[in-house]
XYZ file of C-alpha atoms in Angstrom:
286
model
C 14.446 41.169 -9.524
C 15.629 44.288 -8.461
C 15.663 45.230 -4.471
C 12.254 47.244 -4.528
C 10.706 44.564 -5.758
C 12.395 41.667 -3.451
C 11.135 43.911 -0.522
C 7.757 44.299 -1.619
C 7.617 40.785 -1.936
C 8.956 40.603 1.574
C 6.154 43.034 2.816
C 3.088 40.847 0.815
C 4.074 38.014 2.998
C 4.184 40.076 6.090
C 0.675 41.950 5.238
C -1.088 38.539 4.250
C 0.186 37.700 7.351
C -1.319 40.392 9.448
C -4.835 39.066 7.318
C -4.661 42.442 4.703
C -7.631 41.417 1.682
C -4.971 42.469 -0.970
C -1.262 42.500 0.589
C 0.336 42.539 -2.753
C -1.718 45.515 -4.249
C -1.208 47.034 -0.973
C 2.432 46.365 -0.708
C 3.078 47.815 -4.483
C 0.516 51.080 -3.516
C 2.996 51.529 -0.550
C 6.194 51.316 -2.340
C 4.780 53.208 -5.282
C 3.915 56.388 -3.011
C 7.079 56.491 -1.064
C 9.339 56.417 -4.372
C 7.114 58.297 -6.308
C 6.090 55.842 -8.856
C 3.510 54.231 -10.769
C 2.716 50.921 -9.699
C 3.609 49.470 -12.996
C 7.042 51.422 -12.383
C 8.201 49.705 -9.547
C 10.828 47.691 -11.849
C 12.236 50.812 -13.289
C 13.179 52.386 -9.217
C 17.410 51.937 -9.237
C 18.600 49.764 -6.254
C 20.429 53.075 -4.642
C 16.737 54.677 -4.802
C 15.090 52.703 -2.034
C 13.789 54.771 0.426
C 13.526 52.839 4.162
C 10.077 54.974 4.817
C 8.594 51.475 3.174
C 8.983 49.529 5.471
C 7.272 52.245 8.176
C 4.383 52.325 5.723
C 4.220 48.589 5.631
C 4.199 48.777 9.285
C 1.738 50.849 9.697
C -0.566 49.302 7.425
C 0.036 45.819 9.433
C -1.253 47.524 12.421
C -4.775 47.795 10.575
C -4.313 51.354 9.037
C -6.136 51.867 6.152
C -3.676 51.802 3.502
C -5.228 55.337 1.523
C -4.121 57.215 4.953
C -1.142 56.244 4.803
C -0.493 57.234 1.535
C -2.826 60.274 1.579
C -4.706 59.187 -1.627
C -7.585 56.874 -3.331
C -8.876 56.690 -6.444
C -11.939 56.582 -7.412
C -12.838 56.427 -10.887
C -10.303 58.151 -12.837
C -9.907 60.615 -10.070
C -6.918 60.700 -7.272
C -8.313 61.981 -4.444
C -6.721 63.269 -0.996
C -8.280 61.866 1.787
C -7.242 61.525 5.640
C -7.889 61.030 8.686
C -11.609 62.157 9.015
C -13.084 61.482 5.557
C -14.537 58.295 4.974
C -12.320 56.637 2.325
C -14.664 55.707 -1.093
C -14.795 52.120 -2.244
C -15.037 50.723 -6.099
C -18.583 49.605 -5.114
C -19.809 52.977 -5.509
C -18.069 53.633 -8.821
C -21.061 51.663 -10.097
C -23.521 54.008 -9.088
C -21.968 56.867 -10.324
C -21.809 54.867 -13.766
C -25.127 54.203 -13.570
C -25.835 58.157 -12.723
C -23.787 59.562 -15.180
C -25.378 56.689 -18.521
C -29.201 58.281 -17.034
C -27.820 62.091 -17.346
C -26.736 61.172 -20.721
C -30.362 60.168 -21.777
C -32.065 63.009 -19.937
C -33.598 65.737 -22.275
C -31.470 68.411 -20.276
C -28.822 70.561 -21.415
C -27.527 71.688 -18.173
C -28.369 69.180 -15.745
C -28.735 69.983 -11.801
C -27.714 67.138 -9.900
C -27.190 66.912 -5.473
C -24.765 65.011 -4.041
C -25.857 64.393 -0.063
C -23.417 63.171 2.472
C -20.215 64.392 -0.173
C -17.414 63.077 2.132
C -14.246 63.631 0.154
C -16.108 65.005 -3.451
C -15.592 61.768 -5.135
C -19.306 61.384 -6.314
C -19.664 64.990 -6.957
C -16.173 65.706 -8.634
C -16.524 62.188 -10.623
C -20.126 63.865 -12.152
C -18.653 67.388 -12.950
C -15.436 65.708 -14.607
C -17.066 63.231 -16.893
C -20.474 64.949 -17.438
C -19.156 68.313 -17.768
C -22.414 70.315 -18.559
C -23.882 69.399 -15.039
C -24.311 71.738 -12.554
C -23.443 69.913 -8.931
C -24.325 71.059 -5.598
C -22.655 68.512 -2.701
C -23.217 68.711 0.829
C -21.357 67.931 4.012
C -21.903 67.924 7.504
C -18.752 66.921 8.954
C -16.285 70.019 9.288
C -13.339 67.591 8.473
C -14.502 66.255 6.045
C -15.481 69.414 4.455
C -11.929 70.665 4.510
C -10.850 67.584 2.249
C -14.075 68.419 0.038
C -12.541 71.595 -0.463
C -9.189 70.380 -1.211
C -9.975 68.612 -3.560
C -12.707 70.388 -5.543
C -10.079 73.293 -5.309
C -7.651 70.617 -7.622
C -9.950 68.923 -9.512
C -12.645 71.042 -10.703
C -10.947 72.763 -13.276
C -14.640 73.849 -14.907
C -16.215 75.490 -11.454
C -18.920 73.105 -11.867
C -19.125 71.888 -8.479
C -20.646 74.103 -5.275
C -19.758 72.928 -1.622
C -22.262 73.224 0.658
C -21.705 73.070 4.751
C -24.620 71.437 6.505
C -26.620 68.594 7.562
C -28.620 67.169 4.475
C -31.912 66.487 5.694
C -32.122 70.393 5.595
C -30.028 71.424 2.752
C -30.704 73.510 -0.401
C -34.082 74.623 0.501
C -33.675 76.893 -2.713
C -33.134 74.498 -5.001
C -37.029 72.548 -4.348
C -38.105 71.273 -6.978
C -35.633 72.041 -9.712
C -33.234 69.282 -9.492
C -32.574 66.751 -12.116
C -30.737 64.217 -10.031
C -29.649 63.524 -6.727
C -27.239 61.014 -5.209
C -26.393 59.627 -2.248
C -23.941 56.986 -0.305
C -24.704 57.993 3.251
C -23.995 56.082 6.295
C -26.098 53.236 5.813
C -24.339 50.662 9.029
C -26.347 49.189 11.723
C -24.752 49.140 15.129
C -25.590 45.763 15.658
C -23.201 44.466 12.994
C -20.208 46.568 14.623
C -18.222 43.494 15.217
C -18.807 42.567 11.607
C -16.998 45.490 9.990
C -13.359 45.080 9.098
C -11.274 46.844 11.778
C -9.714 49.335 9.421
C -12.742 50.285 8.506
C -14.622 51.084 11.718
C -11.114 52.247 13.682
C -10.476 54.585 10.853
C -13.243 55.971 8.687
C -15.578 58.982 10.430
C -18.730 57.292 12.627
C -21.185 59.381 11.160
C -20.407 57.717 7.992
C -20.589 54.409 9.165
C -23.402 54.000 11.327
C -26.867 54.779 9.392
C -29.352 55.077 13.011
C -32.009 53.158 13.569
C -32.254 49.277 14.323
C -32.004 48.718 10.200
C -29.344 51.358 9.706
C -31.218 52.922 7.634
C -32.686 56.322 9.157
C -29.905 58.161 6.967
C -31.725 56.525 4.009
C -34.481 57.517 4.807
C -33.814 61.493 5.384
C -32.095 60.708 2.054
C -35.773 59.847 0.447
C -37.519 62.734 1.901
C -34.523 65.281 0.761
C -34.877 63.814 -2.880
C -38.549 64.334 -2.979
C -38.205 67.488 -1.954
C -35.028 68.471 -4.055
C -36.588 66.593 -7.342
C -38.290 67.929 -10.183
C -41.166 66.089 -11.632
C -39.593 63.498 -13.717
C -36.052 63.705 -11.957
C -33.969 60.280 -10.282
C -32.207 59.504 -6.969
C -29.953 56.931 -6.278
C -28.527 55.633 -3.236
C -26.464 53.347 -2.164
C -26.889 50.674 0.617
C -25.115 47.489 1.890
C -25.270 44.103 0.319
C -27.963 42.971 2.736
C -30.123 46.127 3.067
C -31.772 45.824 -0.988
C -35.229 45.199 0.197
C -35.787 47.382 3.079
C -34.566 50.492 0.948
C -36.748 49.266 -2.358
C -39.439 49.765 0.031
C -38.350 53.268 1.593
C -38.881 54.419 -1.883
C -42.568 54.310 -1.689
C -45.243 54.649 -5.083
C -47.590 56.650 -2.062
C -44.883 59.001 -2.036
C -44.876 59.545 -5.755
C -42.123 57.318 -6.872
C -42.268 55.559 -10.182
C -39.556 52.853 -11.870
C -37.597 52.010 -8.177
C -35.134 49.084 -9.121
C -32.260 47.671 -6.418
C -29.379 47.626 -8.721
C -25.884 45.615 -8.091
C -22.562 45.880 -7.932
C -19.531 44.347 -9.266
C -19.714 41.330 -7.466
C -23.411 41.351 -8.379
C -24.561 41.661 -5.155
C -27.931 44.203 -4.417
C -25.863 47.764 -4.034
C -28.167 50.611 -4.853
C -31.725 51.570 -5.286
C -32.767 54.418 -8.158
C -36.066 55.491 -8.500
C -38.034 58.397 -10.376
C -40.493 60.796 -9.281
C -43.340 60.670 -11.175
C -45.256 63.259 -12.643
C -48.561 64.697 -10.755
């Protein structure tokens, strides 16, 4: 074993420890972004190559901060994204829901489809569309001014095609031009209630932006439900929404989703843990 890899071992003990979920995949992460390395590179860093920073990153990250600000990065998909203080970090759990978007753009009759992203945070939903369904057309919108400047960042790396538009504003209100035309629209807005603060994993609610946490209402889902009334709006005849919610939250959203307010084919869908994750629905045809 070479020394980078008898210290990460050193700093898995110490984040297990300090009760990190993963301490070894965070512990290789760390060392991988201070030396500039793969993670399945660590072996190959020479002895004389260690850089001390590691053990300030491991630090840091037993103190509760989330490991992608530390390192400045998260991937999502077969994206890296920056991210930061201010930008809610994205989880795998939402990878699922873009797979499911991006399969049900594939089978649309559309050539160019026009597809929303609400609530954008860092671009990861919106970028992940352009990139691997490259004749869509994506409009993503974000409130936060923070947040919006690591939107920006990285649409400015990653969307090599110009196929994504940032938009600054609050959702609920967005696009106005766009009624009626839109093919798809997508959504992982806050979706927390504040009774379950206590709940939430301190790296999570110390770290990631409030107004992506915490959805309003007693159910934490008044986000949501701006969400369904920006979709029906947005929507073409014919067009889908998804959204995601938490693991607990299937049923109330199912029922958001209403057949009295024209939607046809809702379905909670899960994750990879097969837990409920996301509703879809269509909007049916007068």
């Amino acid at each position: 074993m070479n020394l980078l890899l008898d210290e990460v071992a050193r700093a898995t003990a110490r984040l297990a420890d300090a009760g990190a979920a993963s301490p070894r995949a965070d512990a290789e992460e760390l060392a991988a972004s201070v030396h500039g390395v793969n993670r399945s590179e660590l072996h190959k860093v020479a002895d004389a190559a260690f850089d001390a920073l590691f053990w300030e990153y491991v630090a840091r990250r037993e103190a509760g901060e989330p490991l992608q600000h530390i390192t400045g990065r998260a991937f999502f998909r077969y994206l890296e994204l920056k991210v930061g203080p201010g930008v809610f970090v994205p989880r795998p759990e939402t990878e699922v829901m873009v797979g499911w978007a991006l399969e049900t753009l594939r089978d649309m009759d559309v050539q160019d489809p026009l597809v929303v992203d609400l609530g954008t945070g860092s671009a990861a939903i919106a970028l992940s569309i352009a990139v691997e369904a490259p004749r869509a057309r994506v409009h993503a919108v974000e409130k936060d001014p923070t947040a919006f400047v690591h939107a920006t960042r990285n649409i400015d790396e990653l969307d090599e095609r110009g196929r994504v538009r940032l938009h600054l504003g609050d959702f609920g209100a967005a696009l106005g031009e766009l009624d009626g035309t839109v093919d798809f629209v997508i959504s992982n807005p806050p979706y927390i209630p504040m009774s379950e603060w206590e709940y939430v994993p301190r790296d999570v609610r110390d770290h990631d932006p409030a107004d992506a946490l915490w959805g309003g209402g007693d159910d934490g889902l008044d986000a949501i439900r701006v969400v369904e009334r920006t979709a029906r709006r947005l929507l073409r005849p014919g067009g889908y929404v998804a959204v995601e919610h938490s693991d607990l939250q299937g049923n109330g959203v199912y029922w958001i989703f209403a057949e009295e307010n024209g939607w046809r084919d809702v379905r909670n869908r899960r994750d990879l843990t097969n837990r409920d994750r996301f509703v879809t629905a269509r909007l049916g045809v007068p």
